[in-house]
mmCIF file of C-alpha atoms in Angstrom:
data_model
loop_
_atom_site.group_PDB
_atom_site.id
_atom_site.type_symbol
_atom_site.label_atom_id
_atom_site.label_comp_id
_atom_site.label_asym_id
_atom_site.label_seq_id
_atom_site.Cartn_x
_atom_site.Cartn_y
_atom_site.Cartn_z
ATOM 1 C CA MET I 189 0.000 0.000 0.000
ATOM 2 C CA GLY I 190 2.910 2.378 0.807
ATOM 3 C CA ILE I 191 4.590 1.814 -2.565
ATOM 4 C CA GLY I 192 1.286 2.323 -4.381
ATOM 5 C CA LEU I 193 0.723 5.597 -2.550
ATOM 6 C CA ILE I 194 4.212 6.798 -3.502
ATOM 7 C CA ILE I 195 3.563 5.958 -7.163
ATOM 8 C CA VAL I 196 0.262 7.826 -7.054
ATOM 9 C CA ILE I 197 1.959 10.894 -5.544
ATOM 10 C CA ILE I 198 4.716 10.817 -8.166
ATOM 11 C CA LEU I 199 2.190 10.529 -11.004
ATOM 12 C CA PHE I 200 0.181 13.386 -9.544
ATOM 13 C CA LEU I 201 3.234 15.650 -9.186
ATOM 14 C CA VAL I 202 4.455 14.932 -12.717
ATOM 15 C CA SER I 203 0.997 15.534 -14.183
ATOM 16 C CA ALA I 204 0.590 18.754 -12.189
ATOM 17 C CA PHE I 205 4.021 20.003 -13.302
ATOM 18 C CA VAL I 206 3.377 19.364 -16.982
ATOM 19 C CA ALA I 207 -0.111 20.852 -16.789
ATOM 20 C CA ALA I 208 1.320 23.974 -15.110
ATOM 21 C CA ALA I 209 4.009 24.172 -17.785
ATOM 22 C CA ILE I 210 1.335 24.039 -20.472
ATOM 23 C CA LEU I 211 -0.790 26.715 -18.805
ATOM 24 C CA LEU I 212 2.143 29.064 -18.155
ATOM 25 C CA ASP I 213 3.824 28.368 -21.524
ATOM 26 C CA LEU I 214 7.153 27.492 -19.936
ATOM 27 C CA PRO I 215 10.213 26.934 -22.151
ATOM 28 C CA ILE I 216 10.081 23.181 -21.455
ATOM 29 C CA LEU I 217 7.326 22.933 -24.037
ATOM 30 C CA GLY I 218 8.950 25.326 -26.488
ATOM 31 C CA GLY I 219 7.809 28.921 -26.582
ATOM 32 C CA SER I 220 8.147 31.690 -29.100
ATOM 33 C CA LYS I 221 11.885 31.166 -29.447
ATOM 34 C CA GLY I 222 11.335 27.544 -30.376
ATOM 35 C CA GLN I 223 8.719 28.640 -32.889
ATOM 36 C CA THR I 224 11.156 31.140 -34.432
ATOM 37 C CA ARG I 225 13.845 28.493 -34.696
ATOM 38 C CA SER I 226 11.330 26.173 -36.326
ATOM 39 C CA HIS I 227 10.445 28.802 -38.913
ATOM 40 C CA MET I 228 14.109 29.463 -39.606
ATOM 41 C CA LYS I 229 14.692 25.752 -40.174
ATOM 42 C CA ASN I 230 11.790 25.726 -42.605
ATOM 43 C CA ILE I 231 13.296 28.705 -44.426
ATOM 44 C CA VAL I 232 16.688 27.027 -44.731
ATOM 45 C CA SER I 233 15.180 23.737 -45.892
ATOM 46 C CA SER I 234 13.106 25.584 -48.468
ATOM 47 C CA GLN I 235 16.205 27.369 -49.750
ATOM 48 C CA ARG I 236 18.054 24.088 -50.113
ATOM 49 C CA ASN I 237 15.159 22.453 -51.921
ATOM 50 C CA PRO I 238 15.574 22.996 -55.667
ATOM 51 C CA LYS I 239 11.849 22.509 -56.186
ATOM 52 C CA ALA I 240 11.060 25.462 -53.945
ATOM 53 C CA ARG I 241 11.831 27.935 -56.755
ATOM 54 C CA THR I 242 9.346 28.066 -59.561
ATOM 55 C CA SER I 243 10.231 28.821 -63.156
ATOM 56 C CA GLY I 244 8.030 31.486 -64.673
ATOM 57 C CA GLY I 245 9.048 30.916 -68.295
ATOM 58 C CA ARG I 246 6.151 28.677 -69.238
ATOM 59 C CA GLU I 247 3.424 30.369 -67.201
ATOM 60 C CA ASP I 248 2.215 32.376 -70.189
ATOM 61 C CA LYS I 249 1.797 29.184 -72.220
ATOM 62 C CA VAL I 250 -0.670 27.407 -69.987
ATOM 63 C CA SER I 251 -4.334 28.090 -69.503
ATOM 64 C CA ILE I 252 -5.722 30.200 -66.690
ATOM 65 C CA PHE I 253 -7.489 27.209 -65.214
ATOM 66 C CA LYS I 254 -4.305 25.131 -65.112
ATOM 67 C CA THR I 255 -2.372 28.036 -63.635
ATOM 68 C CA ALA I 256 -5.003 28.461 -60.945
ATOM 69 C CA GLN I 257 -4.809 24.774 -60.124
ATOM 70 C CA GLU I 258 -1.028 24.891 -59.881
ATOM 71 C CA SER I 259 -1.172 27.895 -57.580
ATOM 72 C CA LYS I 260 -3.017 25.982 -54.867
ATOM 73 C CA VAL I 261 -0.973 25.166 -51.814
ATOM 74 C CA ASP I 262 -1.632 21.881 -50.020
ATOM 75 C CA ARG I 263 -1.710 23.367 -46.548
ATOM 76 C CA VAL I 264 -3.671 20.466 -45.097
ATOM 77 C CA VAL I 265 -3.298 17.012 -46.597
ATOM 78 C CA ASP I 266 -6.174 15.580 -44.587
ATOM 79 C CA SER I 267 -9.240 17.621 -43.656
ATOM 80 C CA ARG I 268 -9.660 15.739 -40.388
ATOM 81 C CA ILE I 269 -8.475 17.597 -37.304
ATOM 82 C CA THR I 270 -6.100 15.087 -35.759
ATOM 83 C CA LEU I 271 -4.396 15.351 -32.396
ATOM 84 C CA ARG I 272 -1.115 16.282 -34.081
ATOM 85 C CA LYS I 273 -2.820 19.186 -35.845
ATOM 86 C CA LYS I 274 -4.470 20.325 -32.645
ATOM 87 C CA LEU I 275 -1.115 20.367 -30.877
ATOM 88 C CA LYS I 276 0.258 22.434 -33.749
ATOM 89 C CA PHE I 277 -2.664 24.875 -33.587
ATOM 90 C CA ALA I 278 -2.140 25.233 -29.824
ATOM 91 C CA GLN I 279 1.630 25.713 -30.272
ATOM 92 C CA TRP I 280 2.401 22.896 -27.846
ATOM 93 C CA LYS I 281 5.763 21.310 -28.532
ATOM 94 C CA LEU I 282 4.503 17.903 -27.463
ATOM 95 C CA PRO I 283 4.412 14.717 -29.522
ATOM 96 C CA PRO I 284 1.022 12.967 -29.521
ATOM 97 C CA ILE I 285 2.431 10.039 -27.538
ATOM 98 C CA ALA I 286 3.487 12.382 -24.718
ATOM 99 C CA PHE I 287 0.014 13.920 -24.714
ATOM 100 C CA ARG I 288 -1.535 10.454 -24.438
ATOM 101 C CA LEU I 289 0.801 9.570 -21.584
ATOM 102 C CA LEU I 290 -0.221 12.732 -19.730
ATOM 103 C CA GLU I 291 -3.871 11.784 -20.141
ATOM 104 C CA LEU I 292 -3.126 8.303 -18.842
ATOM 105 C CA GLY I 293 -1.109 9.616 -15.898
ATOM 106 C CA ILE I 294 -3.841 12.010 -14.780
ATOM 107 C CA SER I 295 -6.518 9.338 -15.170
ATOM 108 C CA MET I 296 -4.547 6.774 -13.185
ATOM 109 C CA THR I 297 -3.873 9.315 -10.450
ATOM 110 C CA ALA I 298 -7.544 10.238 -10.187
ATOM 111 C CA PHE I 299 -8.572 6.570 -10.285
ATOM 112 C CA SER I 300 -6.102 5.722 -7.500
ATOM 113 C CA PHE I 301 -7.755 8.278 -5.253
ATOM 114 C CA ALA I 302 -11.302 7.372 -6.326
ATOM 115 C CA VAL I 303 -10.857 3.668 -5.661
ATOM 116 C CA LEU I 304 -10.126 4.383 -2.003
ATOM 117 C CA LYS I 305 -13.495 5.876 -1.142
ATOM 118 C CA PHE I 306 -15.927 6.174 -4.061
ATOM 119 C CA ASN I 307 -18.164 3.640 -5.792
ATOM 120 C CA ILE I 308 -17.716 2.116 -9.213
ATOM 121 C CA ALA I 309 -19.596 4.902 -11.025
ATOM 122 C CA LEU I 310 -17.247 7.626 -9.826
ATOM 123 C CA GLN I 311 -14.287 5.314 -10.360
ATOM 124 C CA ALA I 312 -15.307 4.973 -14.005
ATOM 125 C CA ILE I 313 -15.713 8.743 -14.308
ATOM 126 C CA SER I 314 -12.293 9.267 -12.734
ATOM 127 C CA LEU I 315 -10.747 7.365 -15.645
ATOM 128 C CA LEU I 316 -12.042 10.108 -17.945
ATOM 129 C CA THR I 317 -10.444 12.956 -16.000
ATOM 130 C CA GLY I 318 -7.176 12.755 -17.956
ATOM 131 C CA PRO I 319 -8.684 13.037 -21.462
ATOM 132 C CA LEU I 320 -11.277 15.604 -20.364
ATOM 133 C CA PHE I 321 -8.776 17.818 -18.543
ATOM 134 C CA MET I 322 -6.058 17.672 -21.220
ATOM 135 C CA ARG I 323 -8.524 18.185 -24.074
ATOM 136 C CA TRP I 324 -9.983 21.137 -22.205
ATOM 137 C CA LEU I 325 -6.518 22.676 -21.871
ATOM 138 C CA LEU I 326 -5.768 21.997 -25.525
ATOM 139 C CA ASN I 327 -9.049 23.420 -26.826
ATOM 140 C CA THR I 328 -8.694 26.445 -24.568
ATOM 141 C CA GLN I 329 -5.281 27.257 -26.035
ATOM 142 C CA ILE I 330 -6.560 26.762 -29.601
ATOM 143 C CA GLU I 331 -9.522 29.039 -28.869
ATOM 144 C CA ARG I 332 -7.215 31.636 -27.309
ATOM 145 C CA ARG I 333 -5.061 31.779 -30.453
ATOM 146 C CA PHE I 334 -8.178 31.839 -32.641
ATOM 147 C CA LYS I 335 -9.550 34.853 -30.768
ATOM 148 C CA ALA I 336 -6.167 36.612 -30.847
ATOM 149 C CA PHE I 337 -6.049 36.224 -34.622
ATOM 150 C CA ASP I 338 -9.733 36.923 -35.239
ATOM 151 C CA SER I 339 -9.707 40.180 -33.254
ATOM 152 C CA ASP I 340 -7.291 41.860 -35.719
ATOM 153 C CA TYR I 341 -8.080 39.979 -38.918
ATOM 154 C CA PRO I 342 -11.015 42.126 -40.228
ATOM 155 C CA GLN I 343 -9.148 45.339 -39.450
ATOM 156 C CA PHE I 344 -6.095 44.002 -41.261
ATOM 157 C CA LEU I 345 -8.146 43.039 -44.336
ATOM 158 C CA LEU I 346 -9.894 46.430 -44.503
ATOM 159 C CA SER I 347 -6.579 48.242 -44.193
ATOM 160 C CA LEU I 348 -5.099 46.001 -46.881
ATOM 161 C CA VAL I 349 -8.037 46.692 -49.231
ATOM 162 C CA GLY I 350 -7.596 50.427 -48.783
ATOM 163 C CA LEU I 351 -3.880 50.254 -49.530
ATOM 164 C CA LEU I 352 -4.441 48.098 -52.618
ATOM 165 C CA LYS I 353 -7.001 50.560 -53.974
ATOM 166 C CA THR I 354 -4.371 53.307 -53.789
ATOM 167 C CA GLY I 355 -2.260 51.288 -56.240
ATOM 168 C CA MET I 356 0.268 49.867 -53.791
ATOM 169 C CA ASN I 357 2.017 46.563 -54.516
ATOM 170 C CA PRO I 358 0.337 43.598 -52.702
ATOM 171 C CA MET I 359 3.477 42.637 -50.767
ATOM 172 C CA GLY I 360 4.133 46.225 -49.767
ATOM 173 C CA ALA I 361 0.486 46.664 -48.827
ATOM 174 C CA LEU I 362 0.636 43.522 -46.683
ATOM 175 C CA GLU I 363 3.660 44.784 -44.798
ATOM 176 C CA THR I 364 2.220 48.283 -44.344
ATOM 177 C CA ALA I 365 -1.151 46.972 -43.170
ATOM 178 C CA ALA I 366 0.572 44.704 -40.657
ATOM 179 C CA GLN I 367 2.607 47.608 -39.299
ATOM 180 C CA GLY I 368 -0.637 49.347 -38.383
ATOM 181 C CA LEU I 369 -1.482 46.599 -35.878
ATOM 182 C CA GLU I 370 -0.199 46.303 -32.333
ATOM 183 C CA ALA I 371 3.273 44.917 -31.712
ATOM 184 C CA GLY I 372 1.994 41.714 -30.106
ATOM 185 C CA SER I 373 -0.692 41.036 -32.726
ATOM 186 C CA LEU I 374 -0.794 37.476 -34.018
ATOM 187 C CA VAL I 375 -1.813 38.672 -37.492
ATOM 188 C CA ARG I 376 1.146 41.020 -37.585
ATOM 189 C CA SER I 377 3.582 38.312 -36.540
ATOM 190 C CA GLU I 378 2.265 35.965 -39.259
ATOM 191 C CA VAL I 379 2.655 38.646 -41.926
ATOM 192 C CA GLU I 380 6.169 39.480 -40.720
ATOM 193 C CA LEU I 381 7.100 35.798 -40.901
ATOM 194 C CA MET I 382 5.761 35.630 -44.448
ATOM 195 C CA ILE I 383 7.752 38.707 -45.507
ATOM 196 C CA GLU I 384 10.832 37.298 -43.804
ATOM 197 C CA ARG I 385 10.523 34.046 -45.736
ATOM 198 C CA LEU I 386 10.363 35.989 -48.988
ATOM 199 C CA ARG I 387 13.461 37.963 -48.055
ATOM 200 C CA PHE I 388 15.318 34.744 -47.312
ATOM 201 C CA GLY I 389 14.609 33.488 -50.820
ATOM 202 C CA VAL I 390 11.691 31.150 -50.215
ATOM 203 C CA SER I 391 9.287 31.010 -53.143
ATOM 204 C CA GLU I 392 6.085 33.033 -53.029
ATOM 205 C CA ASP I 393 3.904 29.928 -53.092
ATOM 206 C CA LYS I 394 5.546 28.489 -50.020
ATOM 207 C CA SER I 395 5.815 31.804 -48.180
ATOM 208 C CA ILE I 396 2.212 32.832 -48.768
ATOM 209 C CA GLY I 397 0.935 29.277 -48.310
ATOM 210 C CA ALA I 398 2.508 29.098 -44.850
ATOM 211 C CA PHE I 399 0.583 32.164 -43.666
ATOM 212 C CA GLY I 400 -1.423 31.269 -40.554
ATOM 213 C CA GLU I 401 -0.706 27.559 -40.949
ATOM 214 C CA ASP I 402 -0.670 27.091 -37.159
ATOM 215 C CA VAL I 403 -3.881 29.059 -36.483
ATOM 216 C CA PHE I 404 -7.232 27.274 -36.621
ATOM 217 C CA HIS I 405 -9.265 29.898 -38.494
ATOM 218 C CA PRO I 406 -11.690 29.105 -41.360
ATOM 219 C CA GLU I 407 -11.046 32.300 -43.371
ATOM 220 C CA ILE I 408 -7.250 32.032 -43.588
ATOM 221 C CA GLU I 409 -7.367 29.550 -46.456
ATOM 222 C CA LEU I 410 -9.613 31.878 -48.479
ATOM 223 C CA PHE I 411 -7.185 34.743 -48.010
ATOM 224 C CA VAL I 412 -4.191 32.601 -48.982
ATOM 225 C CA GLN I 413 -5.802 31.218 -52.129
ATOM 226 C CA ALA I 414 -7.027 34.668 -53.187
ATOM 227 C CA LEU I 415 -3.552 36.118 -52.769
ATOM 228 C CA LEU I 416 -1.907 33.246 -54.631
ATOM 229 C CA LEU I 417 -4.365 33.444 -57.528
ATOM 230 C CA SER I 418 -3.890 37.200 -57.832
ATOM 231 C CA ARG I 419 -0.117 36.754 -57.943
ATOM 232 C CA ARG I 420 -0.411 34.080 -60.627
ATOM 233 C CA VAL I 421 -3.270 35.146 -62.897
ATOM 234 C CA GLY I 422 -3.790 38.771 -61.930
ATOM 235 C CA GLY I 423 -7.182 40.288 -61.290
ATOM 236 C CA THR I 424 -8.526 42.799 -58.819
ATOM 237 C CA LEU I 425 -7.401 41.565 -55.447
ATOM 238 C CA SER I 426 -8.961 44.452 -53.529
ATOM 239 C CA ASP I 427 -12.521 43.464 -54.504
ATOM 240 C CA THR I 428 -11.952 39.863 -53.447
ATOM 241 C CA LEU I 429 -10.468 40.856 -50.106
ATOM 242 C CA ASP I 430 -13.253 43.383 -49.564
ATOM 243 C CA ARG I 431 -15.831 40.605 -49.872
ATOM 244 C CA LEU I 432 -13.726 38.417 -47.597
ATOM 245 C CA ALA I 433 -13.544 41.180 -44.979
ATOM 246 C CA LYS I 434 -17.340 41.501 -45.043
ATOM 247 C CA GLN I 435 -17.681 37.744 -44.589
ATOM 248 C CA VAL I 436 -15.254 37.741 -41.658
ATOM 249 C CA ARG I 437 -17.118 40.563 -39.947
ATOM 250 C CA LYS I 438 -20.471 38.811 -40.457
ATOM 251 C CA ARG I 439 -19.104 35.595 -38.979
ATOM 252 C CA GLN I 440 -17.765 37.583 -36.026
ATOM 253 C CA TYR I 441 -21.191 39.119 -35.465
ATOM 254 C CA PHE I 442 -23.004 35.775 -35.698
ATOM 255 C CA ARG I 443 -20.452 34.140 -33.405
ATOM 256 C CA ALA I 444 -20.832 36.893 -30.810
ATOM 257 C CA SER I 445 -24.628 36.658 -31.042
ATOM 258 C CA ALA I 446 -24.536 32.877 -30.581
ATOM 259 C CA ASN I 447 -22.220 33.162 -27.583
ATOM 260 C CA ALA I 448 -24.486 35.758 -26.021
ATOM 261 C CA ALA I 449 -27.518 33.548 -26.639
ATOM 262 C CA VAL I 450 -26.034 30.523 -24.886
ATOM 263 C CA GLY I 451 -24.249 32.543 -22.224
ATOM 264 C CA MET I 452 -27.346 32.670 -20.021
ATOM 265 C CA GLN I 453 -27.798 28.902 -20.234
ATOM 266 C CA ARG I 454 -24.179 28.310 -19.335
ATOM 267 C CA GLY I 455 -24.346 30.765 -16.484
ATOM 268 C CA SER I 456 -27.564 29.316 -15.129
ATOM 269 C CA ILE I 457 -26.070 25.860 -14.514
ATOM 270 C CA TRP I 458 -23.226 27.366 -12.485
ATOM 271 C CA PHE I 459 -25.651 29.600 -10.594
ATOM 272 C CA ILE I 460 -27.826 26.591 -9.705
ATOM 273 C CA LEU I 461 -24.735 24.654 -8.662
ATOM 274 C CA ALA I 462 -23.600 27.551 -6.473
ATOM 275 C CA ILE I 463 -27.030 27.604 -4.792
ATOM 276 C CA LEU I 464 -26.795 23.858 -4.079
ATOM 277 C CA VAL I 465 -23.339 24.206 -2.572
ATOM 278 C CA GLY I 466 -24.451 27.206 -0.539
ATOM 279 C CA MET I 467 -27.440 25.288 0.825
ATOM 280 C CA GLU I 468 -25.209 22.366 1.828
ATOM 281 C CA VAL I 469 -22.773 24.699 3.573
ATOM 282 C CA TYR I 470 -25.635 26.433 5.380
ATOM 283 C CA LEU I 471 -27.103 23.082 6.422
ATOM 284 C CA TYR I 472 -23.688 21.961 7.671
ATOM 285 C CA PHE I 473 -23.421 24.956 10.001
ATOM 286 C CA VAL I 474 -27.055 24.810 11.121
ATOM 287 C CA TYR I 475 -27.370 21.028 11.535
ATOM 288 C CA PRO I 476 -23.988 19.318 10.947
ATOM 289 C CA GLN I 477 -25.319 15.835 11.680
ATOM 290 C CA ALA I 478 -27.566 15.966 8.619
ATOM 291 C CA VAL I 479 -24.480 16.272 6.386
ATOM 292 C CA VAL I 480 -21.839 14.362 8.314
ATOM 293 C CA GLY I 481 -24.277 11.607 9.221
ATOM 294 C CA ALA I 482 -25.059 11.042 5.546
ATOM 295 C CA TRP I 483 -21.331 10.684 4.843
ATOM 296 C CA ASN I 484 -20.923 8.088 7.555
ATOM 297 C CA ASN I 485 -24.040 6.141 6.605
ATOM 298 C CA GLU I 486 -23.500 3.645 3.774
ATOM 299 C CA PHE I 487 -26.786 4.357 2.010
ATOM 300 C CA GLY I 488 -26.414 8.103 2.543
ATOM 301 C CA TRP I 489 -22.910 8.038 1.056
ATOM 302 C CA GLN I 490 -24.244 6.210 -2.014
ATOM 303 C CA VAL I 491 -26.890 8.922 -2.416
ATOM 304 C CA TRP I 492 -24.174 11.582 -2.215
ATOM 305 C CA GLN I 493 -22.148 9.861 -4.893
ATOM 306 C CA PHE I 494 -25.185 9.454 -7.140
ATOM 307 C CA ALA I 495 -25.890 13.171 -6.804
ATOM 308 C CA ILE I 496 -22.277 13.994 -7.733
ATOM 309 C CA VAL I 497 -22.518 11.791 -10.827
ATOM 310 C CA VAL I 498 -25.770 13.454 -11.913
ATOM 311 C CA ILE I 499 -24.286 16.939 -11.420
ATOM 312 C CA LEU I 500 -21.164 16.080 -13.435
ATOM 313 C CA LEU I 501 -23.234 14.607 -16.249
ATOM 314 C CA GLY I 502 -25.470 17.691 -16.238
ATOM 315 C CA ILE I 503 -22.483 20.038 -16.521
ATOM 316 C CA PHE I 504 -21.022 17.992 -19.352
ATOM 317 C CA TRP I 505 -24.356 17.864 -21.198
ATOM 318 C CA VAL I 506 -24.918 21.623 -20.914
ATOM 319 C CA ARG I 507 -21.413 22.366 -22.217
ATOM 320 C CA GLN I 508 -21.922 20.033 -25.172
ATOM 321 C CA VAL I 509 -25.305 21.514 -26.071
ATOM 322 C CA THR I 510 -24.123 25.143 -25.840
ATOM 323 C CA ARG I 511 -20.782 24.622 -27.562
ATOM 324 C CA ILE I 512 -20.306 26.913 -30.544
ATOM 325 C CA ARG I 513 -18.370 25.511 -33.468
ATOM 326 C CA THR I 514 -16.241 28.126 -35.183
#
């Protein structure tokens, strides 16, 4: 029993340390410096790849349709959002196997504590704590980066449209529009990385195609393909980006409206839960035996555990029903 308790404590400490490192973005998981080094490696590898440079001699001999097809960049080979892609979107420098091991460690730790006192229902739920907690952390980080990008994206597109209508070159307009954003803007950093790739000799297709590749945003691909097509076949880029900016702003409005609509439902479940906890605390101070006696009684303790299971299932169900897909 002593050795088992030591193992449980070690698993709990390791899981807590890694979870804290993920939340605080410690260097152990690779921060912005690791991301910069990764981009620099991609730049160097692109420079060394002879296929990275495109020959423009035969572009005028092919049809517009074929040129448009060639200009597409395969940013995502598979449309399914795998765990590896989610880790990339969240900027976690963790291999999927390490993520799975963290889930397993947290679940085993919670199960080791649950098996000491709780019934089989809560023991089964404790096995889900690892996946639920780690996926919640992962989705929270992805959502945080999505919001950071989405907050400046419409403004960036509108500024870019205005600069293009004045006759400015698209690359110069991109750089100027990005300079108008705040220093810590995610959109600005992505544009600066794209310009830096171009200056290091990476082809336009690869540089533009890598824009926002680690941000889970539905309108990035439209922007990239519009920019690539305009560079290849010409056309009025400002009109296309103007329509894209309107679409982005409409999606922002609908998303905000949906979040406001479900916000009351989400808040109500926590308010009801707070009332229940407050009533139990009040009952404990007024008549402690009614609470403590139920804990000590076998049937009463089973009722307590059943209530906990129902509350947890209710919280999970409400979150699933009110979840907004971006």
